[in-house]
């Protein structure tokens, strides 16, 4: 299973990015091996005027992602994730590796409602 982690850089040691749609990178990790499958530069959505969460959700679906680890997900992005059968989890972490480790330890929270208060930044 592929897990996407929002990041500020292209590695497991990169800082975790709490934003979803405007995250600089998505680090795609194989859930079994813990190895990076792909480092996706999200530059085209990072500076979008609007719709960054929706477009980022489509990117994850195209990358065959099953799980998203992030901090905040807006309402429209969450709808697209759900339609794409991608489960979104809120996690508090300093690095991509820490976010993945917390997911494996089940120290995450399923996002079932969008974070409306912060969706403008996602």
Short mmCIF file of C-alpha atoms in Angstrom, two decimals:
data_model
loop_
_atom_site.label_atom_id
_atom_site.label_comp_id
_atom_site.label_asym_id
_atom_site.label_seq_id
_atom_site.Cartn_x
_atom_site.Cartn_y
_atom_site.Cartn_z
CA UNK A 1 0.00 0.00 0.00
CA UNK A 2 1.27 3.49 -0.85
CA UNK A 3 1.19 6.14 1.87
CA UNK A 4 1.57 9.85 1.01
CA UNK A 5 3.10 12.15 3.60
CA UNK A 6 2.99 15.94 3.19
CA UNK A 7 6.51 17.36 3.37
CA UNK A 8 8.60 20.49 2.99
CA UNK A 9 11.37 18.57 1.21
CA UNK A 10 12.09 15.41 -0.80
CA UNK A 11 13.26 12.93 1.88
CA UNK A 12 12.26 10.98 4.96
CA UNK A 13 14.24 13.47 7.05
CA UNK A 14 12.39 16.46 5.55
CA UNK A 15 10.17 18.54 7.81
CA UNK A 16 6.55 17.39 7.91
CA UNK A 17 4.16 19.90 6.29
CA UNK A 18 0.80 20.28 8.06
CA UNK A 19 -0.76 21.71 4.90
CA UNK A 20 -2.19 19.32 2.36
CA UNK A 21 -2.97 21.06 -0.92
CA UNK A 22 -0.12 23.52 -0.57
CA UNK A 23 2.49 21.09 0.71
CA UNK A 24 5.78 21.44 -1.15
CA UNK A 25 6.17 17.68 -1.60
CA UNK A 26 4.33 14.42 -1.25
CA UNK A 27 6.62 11.62 -0.13
CA UNK A 28 5.10 8.31 -1.22
CA UNK A 29 6.19 5.46 1.05
CA UNK A 30 5.60 1.72 0.67
CA UNK A 31 3.79 0.67 3.86
CA UNK A 32 5.56 -2.70 4.07
CA UNK A 33 9.17 -1.75 3.39
CA UNK A 34 9.11 1.85 4.66
CA UNK A 35 11.05 2.81 1.52
CA UNK A 36 10.29 5.86 -0.61
CA UNK A 37 8.43 4.93 -3.79
CA UNK A 38 8.31 8.47 -5.17
CA UNK A 39 9.11 12.05 -4.17
CA UNK A 40 6.48 14.23 -5.84
CA UNK A 41 7.19 17.97 -6.14
CA UNK A 42 3.80 19.66 -5.68
CA UNK A 43 4.98 22.98 -7.10
CA UNK A 44 2.08 23.36 -9.54
CA UNK A 45 -0.42 23.31 -6.65
CA UNK A 46 1.74 25.06 -4.07
CA UNK A 47 1.08 28.52 -5.50
CA UNK A 48 -2.35 27.96 -7.04
CA UNK A 49 -4.85 30.75 -6.48
CA UNK A 50 -7.55 28.20 -5.67
CA UNK A 51 -8.28 24.50 -5.96
CA UNK A 52 -4.92 23.33 -4.65
CA UNK A 53 -6.47 20.69 -2.39
CA UNK A 54 -8.68 19.30 -5.14
CA UNK A 55 -5.80 19.09 -7.61
CA UNK A 56 -3.48 17.58 -5.00
CA UNK A 57 -6.14 14.94 -4.25
CA UNK A 58 -6.23 14.03 -7.93
CA UNK A 59 -2.43 13.73 -7.97
CA UNK A 60 -2.52 11.26 -5.08
CA UNK A 61 -5.19 9.18 -6.83
CA UNK A 62 -3.00 9.09 -9.96
CA UNK A 63 -0.04 7.97 -7.82
CA UNK A 64 -2.08 5.00 -6.48
CA UNK A 65 -2.03 6.27 -2.90
CA UNK A 66 -4.29 4.59 -0.32
CA UNK A 67 -3.45 6.70 2.75
CA UNK A 68 -2.64 10.38 3.27
CA UNK A 69 -0.81 11.65 6.37
CA UNK A 70 -1.19 15.40 6.82
CA UNK A 71 -2.28 18.02 9.29
CA UNK A 72 -5.18 19.84 7.67
CA UNK A 73 -7.47 18.93 4.77
CA UNK A 74 -10.10 21.29 3.36
CA UNK A 75 -13.70 20.22 2.64
CA UNK A 76 -13.50 19.95 -1.15
CA UNK A 77 -10.17 18.14 -1.02
CA UNK A 78 -11.57 15.67 1.51
CA UNK A 79 -14.49 14.92 -0.83
CA UNK A 80 -12.12 14.12 -3.69
CA UNK A 81 -9.92 11.98 -1.43
CA UNK A 82 -12.94 9.99 -0.27
CA UNK A 83 -14.13 9.53 -3.87
CA UNK A 84 -10.63 8.28 -4.73
CA UNK A 85 -10.76 5.81 -1.83
CA UNK A 86 -7.90 7.54 -0.04
CA UNK A 87 -8.08 7.57 3.76
CA UNK A 88 -6.76 10.81 5.28
CA UNK A 89 -5.20 10.86 8.73
CA UNK A 90 -4.18 13.81 10.88
CA UNK A 91 -0.79 13.39 12.46
CA UNK A 92 1.47 15.66 14.47
CA UNK A 93 5.10 15.14 13.54
CA UNK A 94 8.37 16.98 12.98
CA UNK A 95 9.60 14.91 10.04
CA UNK A 96 8.22 12.66 7.32
CA UNK A 97 9.81 9.64 9.03
CA UNK A 98 8.14 10.51 12.34
CA UNK A 99 4.75 10.82 10.62
CA UNK A 100 5.19 7.39 9.01
CA UNK A 101 6.34 5.87 12.32
CA UNK A 102 3.29 7.29 14.09
CA UNK A 103 1.02 5.86 11.38
CA UNK A 104 2.55 2.40 11.85
CA UNK A 105 2.02 2.77 15.63
CA UNK A 106 -1.61 3.87 15.02
CA UNK A 107 -0.86 7.23 16.66
CA UNK A 108 -2.97 9.11 14.08
CA UNK A 109 -6.57 10.31 13.79
CA UNK A 110 -8.82 9.55 10.84
CA UNK A 111 -10.04 12.76 9.22
CA UNK A 112 -13.76 12.36 8.67
CA UNK A 113 -14.60 16.07 8.64
CA UNK A 114 -12.73 18.77 6.82
CA UNK A 115 -10.79 21.34 8.78
CA UNK A 116 -12.95 24.25 7.67
CA UNK A 117 -11.12 26.84 9.76
CA UNK A 118 -7.85 26.30 7.91
CA UNK A 119 -9.02 25.11 4.51
CA UNK A 120 -7.97 28.36 2.81
CA UNK A 121 -4.36 27.43 3.43
CA UNK A 122 -4.71 23.89 2.12
#
